[in-house]
Structure formats: structure tokens, C-alpha cells
Amino acid sequence: MVRFNEQKGPNAMTTQNIGLFKAIGAKMNYLDQRQNVLAQNVANADTPGYRPHDLEKVDFGTVLKNVTKENVVRPVTTDPRHMPAPNEVETARSPEMKKVYDVAPTGDAVVLEEQMVNANKNQIDYNLMTSMYQKNVSMIRTALGVGR
């Protein structure tokens, strides 16, 4: 039988203290905010002079680095045929990423079809994050021998 210490406070072992779960939560928060912006675009489709908005894309690799500052997890390359870490691969260019969710105008008028496609992509991404969260919790529960 697995027993846990009843710790409280910032050092308690919860999913909120695991870097991967923090990153998934940040992505879900971003997608939630983006869905609100897209819904406003659809709601104002017939408003004269209204310009559709969208959130700037965020590099969630940077978010993951920020939430796992203390606990850096990297794959070990013990063989030259192993894939290198992403920061070891040369890139043609390094885009500057925004750290905040900026709203930027995207055009003169709302195109409902475009907004529906964006909302659908957003929902698919949100469902993916939900599934990842659930699968990782399930994996942890299995490793602990809980909930078989």
C-alpha cells in the first residue's frame, strides 16, 4: 500500500508542482483566452468598422523552460545516432517570441468562415491538452500503483 506524507504548502507533491502540468495549464489558459477573443470576433461580425483580433502565438517551449527552471530534464545522447536536444540543433533563424498574450488586429472585416476554422483549431488544441493532462495523471497513478 502506498502512503503519502500529508504535506501542505509549496513543497507538497501535487500536479501543480510538476513542470509538465504547469506548461499544459499555461497552454490551456492561453487557448481559453483565445477562444474568448474568437467568440468576440464572431459576435461583432456585423458591427461596422470592427476589426477581428487574435492572440499572438506563444512559444510554449519557453514557457516550459520557465516553469522547470530548477528541474531541468534533458534526454541523454550516448550514441552519435541519437537525436540531439532541440537547443543543440542549428536553426536558420531564431524568431523573437512574445511573453504575453498580445491582441493584434488581423484585417478589415470579420470573415466568419475564418473565425470558425480558428475556433475549431483552438478546440482541437484544447482537447489535446486535456487528453495529455489526463494521460500523464494516469501514468503517474499507474507508477504509484494507485487506481488499477
Tab-separated table of N, CA and C in Angstrom:
chain	number	residue	atom	x	y	z
A	1	MET	N	0.845	-1.178	0.000
A	1	MET	CA	0.000	0.000	0.000
A	1	MET	C	0.892	1.243	0.000
A	2	VAL	N	0.557	2.206	-0.827
A	2	VAL	CA	1.329	3.434	-0.925
A	2	VAL	C	0.748	4.457	0.030
A	3	ARG	N	1.604	5.044	0.824
A	3	ARG	CA	1.156	6.093	1.743
A	3	ARG	C	1.907	7.382	1.412
A	4	PHE	N	1.208	8.484	1.519
A	4	PHE	CA	1.788	9.795	1.238
A	4	PHE	C	1.887	10.585	2.529
A	5	ASN	N	2.927	11.407	2.624
A	5	ASN	CA	3.001	12.341	3.736
A	5	ASN	C	1.981	13.430	3.505
A	6	GLU	N	1.327	13.838	4.514
A	6	GLU	CA	0.322	14.890	4.410
A	6	GLU	C	1.003	16.257	4.453
A	7	GLN	N	1.748	16.576	3.399
A	7	GLN	CA	2.432	17.870	3.341
A	7	GLN	C	1.478	18.931	2.831
A	8	LYS	N	1.620	20.107	3.333
A	8	LYS	CA	0.867	21.265	2.863
A	8	LYS	C	1.882	22.325	2.463
A	9	GLY	N	1.472	23.232	1.630
A	9	GLY	CA	2.361	24.329	1.253
A	9	GLY	C	3.042	24.104	-0.078
A	10	PRO	N	4.041	24.944	-0.411
A	10	PRO	CA	4.654	24.908	-1.735
A	10	PRO	C	5.473	23.655	-2.015
A	11	ASN	N	5.888	22.899	-0.983
A	11	ASN	CA	6.699	21.706	-1.196
A	11	ASN	C	5.869	20.425	-1.262
A	12	ALA	N	4.545	20.542	-1.154
A	12	ALA	CA	3.688	19.372	-1.231
A	12	ALA	C	3.740	18.816	-2.648
A	13	MET	N	3.684	17.497	-2.768
A	13	MET	CA	3.751	16.858	-4.081
A	13	MET	C	2.355	16.836	-4.698
A	14	THR	N	2.105	17.759	-5.607
A	14	THR	CA	0.840	17.826	-6.333
A	14	THR	C	1.145	17.983	-7.810
A	15	THR	N	0.125	17.822	-8.634
A	15	THR	CA	0.343	18.003	-10.078
A	15	THR	C	0.690	19.448	-10.410
A	16	GLN	N	0.305	20.384	-9.550
A	16	GLN	CA	0.627	21.792	-9.803
A	16	GLN	C	2.122	22.079	-9.642
A	17	ASN	N	2.865	21.182	-8.985
A	17	ASN	CA	4.301	21.386	-8.784
A	17	ASN	C	5.146	20.700	-9.854
A	18	ILE	N	4.520	20.006	-10.792
A	18	ILE	CA	5.242	19.317	-11.855
A	18	ILE	C	5.282	20.225	-13.080
A	19	GLY	N	6.476	20.437	-13.614
A	19	GLY	CA	6.670	21.375	-14.722
A	19	GLY	C	5.799	21.101	-15.926
A	20	LEU	N	5.663	19.837	-16.321
A	20	LEU	CA	4.841	19.493	-17.480
A	20	LEU	C	3.396	19.923	-17.267
A	21	PHE	N	2.871	19.709	-16.069
A	21	PHE	CA	1.492	20.093	-15.790
A	21	PHE	C	1.335	21.612	-15.750
A	22	LYS	N	2.361	22.316	-15.293
A	22	LYS	CA	2.319	23.785	-15.328
A	22	LYS	C	2.256	24.275	-16.766
A	23	ALA	N	3.058	23.657	-17.639
A	23	ALA	CA	3.072	24.067	-19.050
A	23	ALA	C	1.736	23.750	-19.721
A	24	ILE	N	1.176	22.574	-19.437
A	24	ILE	CA	-0.132	22.219	-20.006
A	24	ILE	C	-1.189	23.204	-19.523
A	25	GLY	N	-1.139	23.554	-18.244
A	25	GLY	CA	-2.082	24.534	-17.698
A	25	GLY	C	-1.935	25.898	-18.351
A	26	ALA	N	-0.693	26.311	-18.608
A	26	ALA	CA	-0.459	27.597	-19.274
A	26	ALA	C	-1.016	27.573	-20.694
A	27	LYS	N	-0.817	26.477	-21.400
A	27	LYS	CA	-1.346	26.345	-22.768
A	27	LYS	C	-2.864	26.359	-22.754
A	28	MET	N	-3.476	25.668	-21.790
A	28	MET	CA	-4.934	25.649	-21.695
A	28	MET	C	-5.473	27.039	-21.372
A	29	ASN	N	-4.774	27.786	-20.528
A	29	ASN	CA	-5.176	29.154	-20.214
A	29	ASN	C	-5.116	30.025	-21.474
A	30	TYR	N	-4.036	29.896	-22.238
A	30	TYR	CA	-3.885	30.634	-23.490
A	30	TYR	C	-5.033	30.299	-24.454
A	31	LEU	N	-5.337	29.003	-24.600
A	31	LEU	CA	-6.394	28.581	-25.512
A	31	LEU	C	-7.759	29.082	-25.053
A	32	ASP	N	-7.979	29.124	-23.745
A	32	ASP	CA	-9.224	29.660	-23.197
A	32	ASP	C	-9.364	31.142	-23.539
A	33	GLN	N	-8.289	31.905	-23.340
A	33	GLN	CA	-8.326	33.328	-23.661
A	33	GLN	C	-8.517	33.545	-25.163
A	34	ARG	N	-7.882	32.703	-25.984
A	34	ARG	CA	-8.015	32.829	-27.435
A	34	ARG	C	-9.448	32.540	-27.865
A	35	GLN	N	-10.078	31.547	-27.232
A	35	GLN	CA	-11.468	31.227	-27.567
A	35	GLN	C	-12.372	32.422	-27.279
A	36	ASN	N	-12.114	33.146	-26.182
A	36	ASN	CA	-12.898	34.342	-25.871
A	36	ASN	C	-12.733	35.414	-26.943
A	37	VAL	N	-11.503	35.616	-27.422
A	37	VAL	CA	-11.239	36.611	-28.463
A	37	VAL	C	-11.944	36.212	-29.759
A	38	LEU	N	-11.863	34.937	-30.121
A	38	LEU	CA	-12.521	34.468	-31.345
A	38	LEU	C	-14.038	34.593	-31.237
A	39	ALA	N	-14.586	34.325	-30.066
A	39	ALA	CA	-16.035	34.473	-29.857
A	39	ALA	C	-16.455	35.941	-30.005
A	40	GLN	N	-15.627	36.854	-29.518
A	40	GLN	CA	-15.929	38.282	-29.692
A	40	GLN	C	-15.913	38.661	-31.170
A	41	ASN	N	-14.987	38.091	-31.932
A	41	ASN	CA	-14.935	38.366	-33.367
A	41	ASN	C	-16.232	37.940	-34.043
A	42	VAL	N	-16.719	36.750	-33.709
A	42	VAL	CA	-17.958	36.255	-34.309
A	42	VAL	C	-19.135	37.118	-33.861
A	43	ALA	N	-19.173	37.473	-32.578
A	43	ALA	CA	-20.272	38.281	-32.050
A	43	ALA	C	-20.321	39.663	-32.696
A	44	ASN	N	-19.179	40.189	-33.105
A	44	ASN	CA	-19.122	41.529	-33.699
A	44	ASN	C	-18.975	41.490	-35.217
A	45	ALA	N	-19.335	40.370	-35.841
A	45	ALA	CA	-19.164	40.222	-37.285
A	45	ALA	C	-19.918	41.288	-38.065
A	46	ASP	N	-21.077	41.729	-37.569
A	46	ASP	CA	-21.883	42.720	-38.283
A	46	ASP	C	-21.688	44.140	-37.761
A	47	THR	N	-20.759	44.333	-36.832
A	47	THR	CA	-20.503	45.662	-36.283
A	47	THR	C	-19.693	46.476	-37.291
A	48	PRO	N	-20.215	47.631	-37.726
A	48	PRO	CA	-19.476	48.440	-38.707
A	48	PRO	C	-18.118	48.880	-38.164
A	49	GLY	N	-17.066	48.676	-38.946
A	49	GLY	CA	-15.727	49.117	-38.575
A	49	GLY	C	-14.991	48.199	-37.618
A	50	TYR	N	-15.627	47.118	-37.206
A	50	TYR	CA	-14.958	46.200	-36.272
A	50	TYR	C	-13.901	45.409	-37.020
A	51	ARG	N	-12.743	45.295	-36.418
A	51	ARG	CA	-11.653	44.507	-36.995
A	51	ARG	C	-11.428	43.286	-36.116
A	52	PRO	N	-11.298	42.109	-36.720
A	52	PRO	CA	-11.090	40.904	-35.912
A	52	PRO	C	-9.731	40.924	-35.222
A	53	HIS	N	-9.660	40.264	-34.091
A	53	HIS	CA	-8.431	40.187	-33.304
A	53	HIS	C	-8.057	38.730	-33.092
A	54	ASP	N	-6.824	38.517	-32.723
A	54	ASP	CA	-6.353	37.195	-32.356
A	54	ASP	C	-5.196	37.374	-31.381
A	55	LEU	N	-4.885	36.348	-30.626
A	55	LEU	CA	-3.748	36.417	-29.712
A	55	LEU	C	-2.475	36.105	-30.481
A	56	GLU	N	-1.397	36.754	-30.077
A	56	GLU	CA	-0.091	36.442	-30.659
A	56	GLU	C	0.277	35.017	-30.272
A	57	LYS	N	0.925	34.315	-31.164
A	57	LYS	CA	1.368	32.960	-30.847
A	57	LYS	C	2.450	33.015	-29.771
A	58	VAL	N	2.435	32.037	-28.883
A	58	VAL	CA	3.378	31.970	-27.771
A	58	VAL	C	4.237	30.727	-27.947
A	59	ASP	N	5.525	30.875	-27.687
A	59	ASP	CA	6.439	29.735	-27.731
A	59	ASP	C	6.338	29.006	-26.397
A	60	PHE	N	5.586	27.891	-26.377
A	60	PHE	CA	5.383	27.179	-25.127
A	60	PHE	C	6.603	26.380	-24.714
A	61	GLY	N	7.593	26.260	-25.593
A	61	GLY	CA	8.879	25.696	-25.194
A	61	GLY	C	9.548	26.599	-24.175
A	62	THR	N	9.435	27.924	-24.398
A	62	THR	CA	9.966	28.895	-23.442
A	62	THR	C	9.189	28.835	-22.131
A	63	VAL	N	7.875	28.671	-22.223
A	63	VAL	CA	7.052	28.556	-21.014
A	63	VAL	C	7.504	27.342	-20.208
A	64	LEU	N	7.726	26.218	-20.885
A	64	LEU	CA	8.158	25.008	-20.187
A	64	LEU	C	9.515	25.215	-19.524
A	65	LYS	N	10.426	25.925	-20.210
A	65	LYS	CA	11.726	26.221	-19.602
A	65	LYS	C	11.560	27.055	-18.343
A	66	ASN	N	10.648	28.036	-18.379
A	66	ASN	CA	10.445	28.916	-17.235
A	66	ASN	C	9.846	28.187	-16.037
A	67	VAL	N	8.958	27.216	-16.289
A	67	VAL	CA	8.328	26.524	-15.159
A	67	VAL	C	9.178	25.376	-14.641
A	68	THR	N	10.216	24.987	-15.378
A	68	THR	CA	11.086	23.900	-14.920
A	68	THR	C	12.509	24.386	-14.689
A	69	LYS	N	12.657	25.622	-14.230
A	69	LYS	CA	13.994	26.186	-14.013
A	69	LYS	C	14.846	25.308	-13.101
A	70	GLU	N	14.245	24.861	-11.990
A	70	GLU	CA	15.018	24.096	-11.018
A	70	GLU	C	15.245	22.662	-11.486
A	71	ASN	N	14.274	22.080	-12.134
A	71	ASN	CA	14.324	20.666	-12.503
A	71	ASN	C	14.441	20.528	-14.016
A	72	VAL	N	15.625	20.677	-14.536
A	72	VAL	CA	15.823	20.568	-15.972
A	72	VAL	C	15.921	19.091	-16.338
A	73	VAL	N	15.070	18.676	-17.268
A	73	VAL	CA	15.060	17.302	-17.735
A	73	VAL	C	15.489	17.317	-19.193
A	74	ARG	N	16.550	16.610	-19.497
A	74	ARG	CA	17.056	16.541	-20.863
A	74	ARG	C	17.347	15.091	-21.221
A	75	PRO	N	17.117	14.743	-22.478
A	75	PRO	CA	17.480	13.389	-22.881
A	75	PRO	C	18.995	13.254	-22.971
A	76	VAL	N	19.491	12.091	-22.651
A	76	VAL	CA	20.927	11.835	-22.708
A	76	VAL	C	21.232	11.223	-24.072
A	77	THR	N	22.217	11.798	-24.762
A	77	THR	CA	22.628	11.241	-26.049
A	77	THR	C	23.938	10.495	-25.830
A	78	THR	N	23.831	9.189	-25.759
A	78	THR	CA	25.011	8.356	-25.506
A	78	THR	C	25.558	7.734	-26.772
A	79	ASP	N	24.867	7.977	-27.877
A	79	ASP	CA	25.264	7.397	-29.151
A	79	ASP	C	25.165	8.501	-30.206
A	80	PRO	N	26.116	8.583	-31.135
A	80	PRO	CA	26.055	9.642	-32.149
A	80	PRO	C	24.814	9.559	-33.034
A	81	ARG	N	24.131	8.422	-33.047
A	81	ARG	CA	22.915	8.294	-33.848
A	81	ARG	C	21.680	8.810	-33.114
A	82	HIS	N	21.806	9.160	-31.849
A	82	HIS	CA	20.678	9.728	-31.104
A	82	HIS	C	20.350	11.114	-31.626
A	83	MET	N	19.090	11.470	-31.511
A	83	MET	CA	18.684	12.811	-31.921
A	83	MET	C	19.220	13.819	-30.908
A	84	PRO	N	19.760	14.954	-31.363
A	84	PRO	CA	20.252	15.963	-30.423
A	84	PRO	C	19.097	16.714	-29.766
A	85	ALA	N	19.399	17.356	-28.644
A	85	ALA	CA	18.408	18.185	-27.967
A	85	ALA	C	18.050	19.359	-28.873
A	86	PRO	N	16.829	19.902	-28.760
A	86	PRO	CA	16.421	20.993	-29.650
A	86	PRO	C	17.350	22.206	-29.609
A	87	ASN	N	17.919	22.510	-28.439
A	87	ASN	CA	18.801	23.678	-28.353
A	87	ASN	C	20.171	23.408	-28.963
A	88	GLU	N	20.472	22.155	-29.335
A	88	GLU	CA	21.744	21.824	-29.959
A	88	GLU	C	21.664	21.793	-31.482
A	89	VAL	N	20.469	21.931	-32.024
A	89	VAL	CA	20.264	21.910	-33.465
A	89	VAL	C	20.317	23.340	-33.982
A	90	GLU	N	21.098	23.556	-35.024
A	90	GLU	CA	21.188	24.892	-35.594
A	90	GLU	C	19.902	25.210	-36.346
A	91	THR	N	19.425	26.436	-36.186
A	91	THR	CA	18.227	26.863	-36.894
A	91	THR	C	18.584	27.968	-37.871
A	92	ALA	N	17.780	28.073	-38.918
A	92	ALA	CA	18.020	29.104	-39.924
A	92	ALA	C	17.801	30.492	-39.346
A	93	ARG	N	16.834	30.607	-38.466
A	93	ARG	CA	16.567	31.885	-37.805
A	93	ARG	C	15.927	31.618	-36.454
A	94	SER	N	16.081	32.543	-35.584
A	94	SER	CA	15.519	32.403	-34.251
A	94	SER	C	14.472	33.491	-34.049
A	95	PRO	N	13.180	33.175	-34.169
A	95	PRO	CA	12.155	34.210	-34.036
A	95	PRO	C	12.038	34.702	-32.597
A	96	GLU	N	11.759	35.971	-32.477
A	96	GLU	CA	11.532	36.529	-31.139
A	96	GLU	C	10.099	36.191	-30.734
A	97	MET	N	9.940	35.658	-29.548
A	97	MET	CA	8.620	35.265	-29.086
A	97	MET	C	8.133	36.223	-28.012
A	98	LYS	N	6.856	36.486	-28.049
A	98	LYS	CA	6.239	37.339	-27.042
A	98	LYS	C	6.033	36.543	-25.765
A	99	LYS	N	6.179	37.209	-24.631
A	99	LYS	CA	5.995	36.549	-23.341
A	99	LYS	C	4.568	36.745	-22.811
A	100	VAL	N	3.815	37.632	-23.455
A	100	VAL	CA	2.456	37.918	-23.005
A	100	VAL	C	1.490	37.638	-24.146
A	101	TYR	N	0.217	37.626	-23.841
A	101	TYR	CA	-0.807	37.389	-24.850
A	101	TYR	C	-1.256	38.740	-25.416
A	102	ASP	N	-0.615	39.183	-26.489
A	102	ASP	CA	-0.973	40.448	-27.120
A	102	ASP	C	-2.091	40.219	-28.118
A	103	VAL	N	-3.022	41.153	-28.182
A	103	VAL	CA	-4.085	41.103	-29.167
A	103	VAL	C	-3.653	41.972	-30.337
A	104	ALA	N	-3.719	41.410	-31.533
A	104	ALA	CA	-3.286	42.143	-32.718
A	104	ALA	C	-4.392	42.125	-33.757
A	105	PRO	N	-4.688	43.269	-34.395
A	105	PRO	CA	-5.700	43.277	-35.450
A	105	PRO	C	-5.231	42.446	-36.642
A	106	THR	N	-6.167	41.736	-37.289
A	106	THR	CA	-5.781	40.855	-38.379
A	106	THR	C	-6.368	41.261	-39.728
A	107	GLY	N	-7.199	42.269	-39.808
A	107	GLY	CA	-7.760	42.642	-41.108
A	107	GLY	C	-8.862	43.662	-40.994
A	108	ASP	N	-9.517	43.933	-42.116
A	108	ASP	CA	-10.555	44.959	-42.174
A	108	ASP	C	-11.897	44.488	-41.630
A	109	ALA	N	-12.273	43.268	-41.927
A	109	ALA	CA	-13.599	42.791	-41.538
A	109	ALA	C	-13.516	41.344	-41.088
A	110	VAL	N	-14.518	40.944	-40.350
A	110	VAL	CA	-14.575	39.578	-39.849
A	110	VAL	C	-15.044	38.650	-40.963
A	111	VAL	N	-14.278	37.611	-41.226
A	111	VAL	CA	-14.683	36.552	-42.147
A	111	VAL	C	-15.126	35.387	-41.268
A	112	LEU	N	-16.428	35.134	-41.236
A	112	LEU	CA	-16.964	34.136	-40.315
A	112	LEU	C	-16.355	32.747	-40.535
A	113	GLU	N	-16.134	32.372	-41.779
A	113	GLU	CA	-15.557	31.055	-42.044
A	113	GLU	C	-14.167	30.940	-41.422
A	114	GLU	N	-13.379	32.009	-41.546
A	114	GLU	CA	-12.035	32.024	-40.970
A	114	GLU	C	-12.092	31.921	-39.451
A	115	GLN	N	-13.024	32.628	-38.844
A	115	GLN	CA	-13.169	32.594	-37.388
A	115	GLN	C	-13.620	31.218	-36.918
A	116	MET	N	-14.495	30.569	-37.685
A	116	MET	CA	-14.955	29.230	-37.327
A	116	MET	C	-13.808	28.214	-37.427
A	117	VAL	N	-12.980	28.346	-38.465
A	117	VAL	CA	-11.818	27.455	-38.600
A	117	VAL	C	-10.865	27.670	-37.432
A	118	ASN	N	-10.612	28.930	-37.076
A	118	ASN	CA	-9.725	29.228	-35.944
A	118	ASN	C	-10.291	28.681	-34.637
A	119	ALA	N	-11.597	28.832	-34.439
A	119	ALA	CA	-12.230	28.328	-33.218
A	119	ALA	C	-12.152	26.805	-33.167
A	120	ASN	N	-12.330	26.154	-34.315
A	120	ASN	CA	-12.252	24.698	-34.365
A	120	ASN	C	-10.836	24.218	-34.059
A	121	LYS	N	-9.821	24.862	-34.642
A	121	LYS	CA	-8.424	24.506	-34.351
A	121	LYS	C	-8.126	24.704	-32.870
A	122	ASN	N	-8.640	25.791	-32.320
A	122	ASN	CA	-8.438	26.095	-30.908
A	122	ASN	C	-9.050	24.999	-30.034
A	123	GLN	N	-10.261	24.541	-30.385
A	123	GLN	CA	-10.921	23.483	-29.627
A	123	GLN	C	-10.148	22.173	-29.717
A	124	ILE	N	-9.619	21.863	-30.896
A	124	ILE	CA	-8.820	20.646	-31.062
A	124	ILE	C	-7.575	20.707	-30.182
A	125	ASP	N	-6.895	21.863	-30.164
A	125	ASP	CA	-5.705	22.030	-29.324
A	125	ASP	C	-6.055	21.884	-27.843
A	126	TYR	N	-7.200	22.458	-27.439
A	126	TYR	CA	-7.618	22.372	-26.044
A	126	TYR	C	-7.906	20.910	-25.664
A	127	ASN	N	-8.585	20.190	-26.560
A	127	ASN	CA	-8.866	18.773	-26.304
A	127	ASN	C	-7.572	17.963	-26.205
A	128	LEU	N	-6.590	18.302	-27.022
A	128	LEU	CA	-5.290	17.629	-26.962
A	128	LEU	C	-4.625	17.861	-25.608
A	129	MET	N	-4.647	19.105	-25.123
A	129	MET	CA	-4.046	19.404	-23.827
A	129	MET	C	-4.772	18.673	-22.704
A	130	THR	N	-6.096	18.609	-22.783
A	130	THR	CA	-6.874	17.884	-21.774
A	130	THR	C	-6.500	16.407	-21.772
A	131	SER	N	-6.392	15.840	-22.961
A	131	SER	CA	-6.016	14.433	-23.080
A	131	SER	C	-4.606	14.188	-22.545
A	132	MET	N	-3.670	15.071	-22.874
A	132	MET	CA	-2.299	14.926	-22.366
A	132	MET	C	-2.285	14.966	-20.837
A	133	TYR	N	-3.030	15.898	-20.263
A	133	TYR	CA	-3.089	16.023	-18.807
A	133	TYR	C	-3.618	14.725	-18.193
A	134	GLN	N	-4.734	14.230	-18.743
A	134	GLN	CA	-5.343	13.016	-18.205
A	134	GLN	C	-4.414	11.812	-18.345
A	135	LYS	N	-3.758	11.682	-19.464
A	135	LYS	CA	-2.866	10.533	-19.687
A	135	LYS	C	-1.654	10.589	-18.763
A	136	ASN	N	-1.117	11.790	-18.520
A	136	ASN	CA	0.025	11.899	-17.619
A	136	ASN	C	-0.373	11.620	-16.177
A	137	VAL	N	-1.550	12.057	-15.770
A	137	VAL	CA	-2.035	11.741	-14.425
A	137	VAL	C	-2.228	10.231	-14.299
A	138	SER	N	-2.797	9.627	-15.330
A	138	SER	CA	-2.993	8.176	-15.325
A	138	SER	C	-1.665	7.441	-15.238
A	139	MET	N	-0.652	7.928	-15.966
A	139	MET	CA	0.660	7.301	-15.935
A	139	MET	C	1.278	7.395	-14.530
A	140	ILE	N	1.134	8.534	-13.895
A	140	ILE	CA	1.656	8.718	-12.535
A	140	ILE	C	0.923	7.792	-11.562
A	141	ARG	N	-0.402	7.720	-11.711
A	141	ARG	CA	-1.193	6.832	-10.832
A	141	ARG	C	-0.759	5.380	-11.017
A	142	THR	N	-0.504	4.968	-12.262
A	142	THR	CA	-0.062	3.604	-12.516
A	142	THR	C	1.309	3.359	-11.899
A	143	ALA	N	2.211	4.336	-12.036
A	143	ALA	CA	3.562	4.192	-11.455
A	143	ALA	C	3.502	4.082	-9.935
A	144	LEU	N	2.522	4.742	-9.331
A	144	LEU	CA	2.382	4.694	-7.876
A	144	LEU	C	1.580	3.465	-7.417
A	145	GLY	N	0.972	2.755	-8.376
A	145	GLY	CA	0.179	1.587	-8.016
A	145	GLY	C	-1.181	1.941	-7.492
A	146	VAL	N	-1.691	3.115	-7.867
A	146	VAL	CA	-2.994	3.575	-7.404
A	146	VAL	C	-3.969	3.514	-8.578
A	147	GLY	N	-5.185	3.047	-8.337
A	147	GLY	CA	-6.237	3.107	-9.357
A	147	GLY	C	-6.118	2.081	-10.471
A	148	ARG	N	-5.636	0.909	-10.169
A	148	ARG	CA	-5.551	-0.144	-11.203
A	148	ARG	C	-6.891	-0.745	-11.480
